[in-house]
Short mmCIF file of C-alpha atoms in Angstrom, two decimals:
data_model
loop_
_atom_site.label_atom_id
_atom_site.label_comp_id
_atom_site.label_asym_id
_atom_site.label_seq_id
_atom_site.Cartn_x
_atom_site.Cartn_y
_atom_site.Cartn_z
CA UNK A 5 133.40 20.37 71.73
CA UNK A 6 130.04 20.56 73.13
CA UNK A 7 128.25 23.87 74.08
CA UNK A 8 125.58 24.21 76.49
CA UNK A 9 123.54 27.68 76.67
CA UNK A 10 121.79 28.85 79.72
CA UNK A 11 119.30 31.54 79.83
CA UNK A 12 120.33 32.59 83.66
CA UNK A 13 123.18 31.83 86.07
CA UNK A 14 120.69 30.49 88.18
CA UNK A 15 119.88 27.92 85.48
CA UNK A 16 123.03 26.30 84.93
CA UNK A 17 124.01 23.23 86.96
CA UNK A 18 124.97 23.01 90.34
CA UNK A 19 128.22 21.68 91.41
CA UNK A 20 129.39 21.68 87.70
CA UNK A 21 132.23 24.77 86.05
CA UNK A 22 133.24 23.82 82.31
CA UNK A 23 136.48 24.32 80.41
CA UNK A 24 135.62 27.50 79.44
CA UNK A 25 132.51 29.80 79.87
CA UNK A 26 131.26 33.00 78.35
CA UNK A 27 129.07 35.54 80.48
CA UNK A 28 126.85 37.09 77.74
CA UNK A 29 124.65 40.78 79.31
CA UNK A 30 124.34 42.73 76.03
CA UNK A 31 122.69 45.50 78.20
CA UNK A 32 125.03 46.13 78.86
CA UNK A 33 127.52 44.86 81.50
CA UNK A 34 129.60 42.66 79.04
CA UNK A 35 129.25 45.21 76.43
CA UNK A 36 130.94 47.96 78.46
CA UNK A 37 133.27 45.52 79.84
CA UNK A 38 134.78 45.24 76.00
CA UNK A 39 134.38 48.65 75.32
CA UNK A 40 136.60 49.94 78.08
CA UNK A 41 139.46 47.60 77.79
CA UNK A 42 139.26 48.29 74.03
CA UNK A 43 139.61 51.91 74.61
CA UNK A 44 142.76 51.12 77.32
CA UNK A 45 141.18 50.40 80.56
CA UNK A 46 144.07 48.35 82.58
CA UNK A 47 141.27 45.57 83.79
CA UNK A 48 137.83 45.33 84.95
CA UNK A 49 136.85 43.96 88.66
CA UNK A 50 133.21 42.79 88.93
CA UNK A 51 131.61 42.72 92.09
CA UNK A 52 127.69 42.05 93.22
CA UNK A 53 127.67 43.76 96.24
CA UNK A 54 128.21 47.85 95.73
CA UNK A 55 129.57 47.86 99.82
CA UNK A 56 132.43 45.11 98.79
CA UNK A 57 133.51 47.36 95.37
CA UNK A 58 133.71 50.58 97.57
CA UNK A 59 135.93 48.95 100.09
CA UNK A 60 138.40 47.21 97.66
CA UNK A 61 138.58 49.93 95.12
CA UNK A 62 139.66 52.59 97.95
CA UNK A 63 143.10 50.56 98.18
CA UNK A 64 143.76 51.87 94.74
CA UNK A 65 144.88 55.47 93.99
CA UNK A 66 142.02 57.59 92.53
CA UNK A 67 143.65 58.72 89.63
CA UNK A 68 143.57 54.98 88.45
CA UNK A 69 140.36 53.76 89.60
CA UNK A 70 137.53 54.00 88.24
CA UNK A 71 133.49 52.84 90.33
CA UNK A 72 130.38 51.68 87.76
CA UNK A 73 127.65 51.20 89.54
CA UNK A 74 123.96 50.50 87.98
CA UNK A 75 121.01 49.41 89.45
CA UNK A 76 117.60 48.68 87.47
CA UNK A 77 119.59 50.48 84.18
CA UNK A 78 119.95 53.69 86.45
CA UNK A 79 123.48 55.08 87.75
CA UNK A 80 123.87 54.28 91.68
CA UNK A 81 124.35 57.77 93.05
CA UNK A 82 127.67 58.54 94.52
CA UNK A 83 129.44 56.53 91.57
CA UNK A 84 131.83 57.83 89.10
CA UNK A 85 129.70 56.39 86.15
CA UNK A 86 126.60 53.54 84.98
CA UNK A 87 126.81 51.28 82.57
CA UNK A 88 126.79 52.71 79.26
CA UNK A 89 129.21 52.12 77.18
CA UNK A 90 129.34 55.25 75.51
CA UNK A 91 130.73 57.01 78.79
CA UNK A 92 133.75 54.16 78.47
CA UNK A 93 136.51 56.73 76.15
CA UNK A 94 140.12 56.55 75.87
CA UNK A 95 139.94 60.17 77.43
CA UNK A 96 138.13 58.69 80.36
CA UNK A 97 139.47 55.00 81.28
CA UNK A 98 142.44 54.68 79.50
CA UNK A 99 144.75 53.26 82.31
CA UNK A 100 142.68 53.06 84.57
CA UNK A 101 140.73 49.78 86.38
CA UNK A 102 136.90 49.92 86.29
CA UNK A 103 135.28 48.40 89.44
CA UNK A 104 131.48 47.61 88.33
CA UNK A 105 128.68 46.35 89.90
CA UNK A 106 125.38 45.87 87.62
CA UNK A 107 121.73 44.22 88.43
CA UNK A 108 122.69 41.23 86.37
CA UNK A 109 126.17 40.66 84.31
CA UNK A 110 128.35 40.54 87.57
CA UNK A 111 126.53 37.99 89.11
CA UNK A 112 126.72 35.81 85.88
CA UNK A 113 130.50 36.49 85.95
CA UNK A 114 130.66 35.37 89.68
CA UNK A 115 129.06 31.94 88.62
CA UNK A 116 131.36 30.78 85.89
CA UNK A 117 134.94 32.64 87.85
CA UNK A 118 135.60 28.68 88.50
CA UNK A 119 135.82 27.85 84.69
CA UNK A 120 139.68 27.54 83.06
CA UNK A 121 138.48 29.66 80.53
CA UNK A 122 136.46 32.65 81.51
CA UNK A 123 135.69 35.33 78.86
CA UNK A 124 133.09 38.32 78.66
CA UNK A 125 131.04 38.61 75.36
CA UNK A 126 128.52 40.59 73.58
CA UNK A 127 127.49 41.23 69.78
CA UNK A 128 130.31 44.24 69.84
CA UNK A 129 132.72 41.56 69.65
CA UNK A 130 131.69 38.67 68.86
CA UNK A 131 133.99 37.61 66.47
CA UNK A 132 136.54 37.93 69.22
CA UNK A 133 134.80 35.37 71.13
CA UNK A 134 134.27 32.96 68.36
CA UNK A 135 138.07 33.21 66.91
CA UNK A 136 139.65 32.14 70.37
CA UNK A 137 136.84 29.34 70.93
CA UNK A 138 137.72 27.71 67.50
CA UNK A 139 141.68 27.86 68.54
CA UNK A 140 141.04 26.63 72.09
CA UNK A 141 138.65 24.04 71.33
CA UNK A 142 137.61 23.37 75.11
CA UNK A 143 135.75 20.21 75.48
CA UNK A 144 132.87 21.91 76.97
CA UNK A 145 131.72 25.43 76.79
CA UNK A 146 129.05 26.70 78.34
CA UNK A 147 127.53 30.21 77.03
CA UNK A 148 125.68 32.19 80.15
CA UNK A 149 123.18 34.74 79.61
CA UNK A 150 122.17 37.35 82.66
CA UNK A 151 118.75 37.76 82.28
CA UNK A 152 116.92 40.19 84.39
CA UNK A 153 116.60 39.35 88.35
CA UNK A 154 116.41 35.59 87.11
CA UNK A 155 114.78 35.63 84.55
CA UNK A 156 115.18 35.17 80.57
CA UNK A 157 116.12 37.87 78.43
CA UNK A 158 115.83 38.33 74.44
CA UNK A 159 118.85 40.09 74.14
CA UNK A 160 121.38 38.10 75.81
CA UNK A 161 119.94 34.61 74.81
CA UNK A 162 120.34 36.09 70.87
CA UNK A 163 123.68 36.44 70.92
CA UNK A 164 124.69 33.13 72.18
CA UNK A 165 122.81 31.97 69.07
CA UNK A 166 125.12 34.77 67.67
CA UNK A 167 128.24 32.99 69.00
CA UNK A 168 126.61 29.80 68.45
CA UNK A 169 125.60 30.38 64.47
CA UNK A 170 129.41 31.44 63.82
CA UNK A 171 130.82 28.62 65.35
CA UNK A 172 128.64 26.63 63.40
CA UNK A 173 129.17 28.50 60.09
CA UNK A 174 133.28 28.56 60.78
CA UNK A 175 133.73 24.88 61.68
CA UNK A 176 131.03 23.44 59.12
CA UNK A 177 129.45 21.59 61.87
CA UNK A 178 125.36 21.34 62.40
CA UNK A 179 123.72 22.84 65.59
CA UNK A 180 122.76 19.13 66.19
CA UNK A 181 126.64 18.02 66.32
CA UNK A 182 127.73 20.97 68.81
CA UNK A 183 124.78 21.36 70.69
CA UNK A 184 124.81 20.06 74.23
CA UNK A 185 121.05 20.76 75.80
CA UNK A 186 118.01 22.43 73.76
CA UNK A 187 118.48 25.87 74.40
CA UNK A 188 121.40 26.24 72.00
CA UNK A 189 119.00 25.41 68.92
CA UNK A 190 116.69 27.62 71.16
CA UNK A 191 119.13 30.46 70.83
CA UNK A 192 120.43 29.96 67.16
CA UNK A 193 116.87 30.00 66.11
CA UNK A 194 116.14 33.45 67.69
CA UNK A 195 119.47 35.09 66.09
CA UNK A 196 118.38 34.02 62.96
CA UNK A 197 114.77 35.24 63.10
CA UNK A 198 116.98 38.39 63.99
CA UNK A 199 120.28 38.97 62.80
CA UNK A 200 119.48 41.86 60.85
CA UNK A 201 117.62 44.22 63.30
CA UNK A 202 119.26 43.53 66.32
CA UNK A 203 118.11 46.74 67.34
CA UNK A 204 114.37 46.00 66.69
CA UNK A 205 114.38 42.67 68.81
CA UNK A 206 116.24 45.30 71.70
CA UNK A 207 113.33 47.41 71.25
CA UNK A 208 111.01 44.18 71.91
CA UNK A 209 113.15 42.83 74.93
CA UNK A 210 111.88 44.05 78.52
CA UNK A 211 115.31 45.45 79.64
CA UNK A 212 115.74 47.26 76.06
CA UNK A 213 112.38 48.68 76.82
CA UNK A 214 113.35 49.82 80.68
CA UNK A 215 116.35 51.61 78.92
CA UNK A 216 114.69 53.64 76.06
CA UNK A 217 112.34 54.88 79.69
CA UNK A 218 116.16 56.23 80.84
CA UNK A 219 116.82 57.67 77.69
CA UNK A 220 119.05 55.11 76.59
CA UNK A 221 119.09 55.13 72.75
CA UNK A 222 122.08 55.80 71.65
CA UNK A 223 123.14 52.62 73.78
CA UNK A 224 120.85 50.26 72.50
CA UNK A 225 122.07 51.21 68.81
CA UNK A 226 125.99 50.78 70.10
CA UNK A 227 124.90 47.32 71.67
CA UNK A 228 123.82 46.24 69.11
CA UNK A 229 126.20 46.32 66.63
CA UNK A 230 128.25 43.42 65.36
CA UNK A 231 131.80 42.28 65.79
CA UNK A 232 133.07 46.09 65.76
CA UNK A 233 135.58 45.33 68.76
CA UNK A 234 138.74 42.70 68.20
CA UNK A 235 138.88 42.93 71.98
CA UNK A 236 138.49 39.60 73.92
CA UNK A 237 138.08 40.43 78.06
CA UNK A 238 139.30 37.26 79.92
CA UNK A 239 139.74 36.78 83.64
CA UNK A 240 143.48 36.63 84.86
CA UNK A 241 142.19 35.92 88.60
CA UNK A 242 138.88 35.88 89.83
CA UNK A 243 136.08 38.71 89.16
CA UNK A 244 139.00 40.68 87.33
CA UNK A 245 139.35 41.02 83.61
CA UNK A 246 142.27 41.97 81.36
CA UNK A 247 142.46 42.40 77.24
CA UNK A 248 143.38 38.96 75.48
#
């Protein structure tokens, strides 16, 4: 198995889909994504464009639909909810389908939807992520951080060292034997440095910061807890998510 990290979708190769790939947006897209089919949501449907979720989510009945929408951290007006987490209860989604559209974790799901293997991870359940890699053992795996707008994010490049460091520690194998391109030493390196105040490096990151400006607190604390969610969200068709 070799595993490739990439800071960005728009930094992972063109023309190329592995065996299996895992979109990583720890604020908070992937996050949420576990955290409502955890608490019974029937599936998740990502979309980038809010126009395209509006006009395939009205073909569903309203009792069983649910519309996310965030933009820049902030709920898009005229939506049923953001992209916190905390708003995801059983009281709330269970059996119902969330249709989401965020700044940055959709788009990073739309990249890999090509993959065999497509999964949705985040420190909430990492272990999750890690315990089906290690029985799947695709030949490559590549993990995909969202970034902001492009660009590279502390939160979501720390845990794929997260997912990284475990399947090192699991399987007994270096970071040099696994690794596939620098940024996975990159990434382990940074987890390490942080592992045990994953809510101090949120407080560092520039998204983490553009949160705690909304108010966010009480999200950054949930995201960034570790492996508190045996929930694995893997896509059954494209752009839509089920429980493992």
């Amino acid at each position: 198995m070799k595993l490739f990290v990439y800071h960005t979708p728009e930094l992972t190769p063109t023309g190329k889909v592995p065996e299996c790939a895992i979109a990583v947006d720890v604020l908070r897209a992937t996050t949420t994504m576990a955290t409502v089919l955890a608490a019974g949501g029937e599936a998740v449907q990502v979309f980038s464009d809010l126009d395209h979720l509006m006009q395939v989510s009205e073909s569903w009945p309203a009792e069983k639909r649910l519309r996310a929408g965030e933009r820049g951290g902030a709920k898009v007006p005229g939506f049923d909810m953001g992209n916190s987490p905390l708003d995801c209860t059983p009281d709330i989604v269970k059996g119902r389908r969330l249709f989401i559209s965020t700044t940055n974790g959709t788009r990073t799901l739309q990249r890999v939807q090509d993959a065999q293997f497509v999964l949705a991870g985040a420190f909430i359940n990492r272990s999750a992520v890690v315990k089906y890699i290690l029985e799947k053992q695709p030949e490559t795996l590549w993990i995909v951080g969202s970034g902001w707008e492009g660009s590279f994010s502390l939160e979501d490049t720390a845990c794929a060292g997260a997912i990284a460091h475990s399947i090192c520690q699991k399987t007994q194998l270096s970071p040099d034997e696994i690794a596939g391109n620098d940024e996975v030493i990159n990434a382990i390196a940074l987890y390490s440095q942080w592992q045990d105040n994953l809510l101090g490096l949120f407080h560092y990151a520039s998204h983490g910061k553009r949160l705690l400006r909304l108010n966010c607190h009480e999200d950054l604390k949930y995201c960034s807890q570790a492996d508190i969610l045996d929930v694995l969200p893997m896509q059954q068709e494209p752009g839509v998510l089920k429980r493992y």
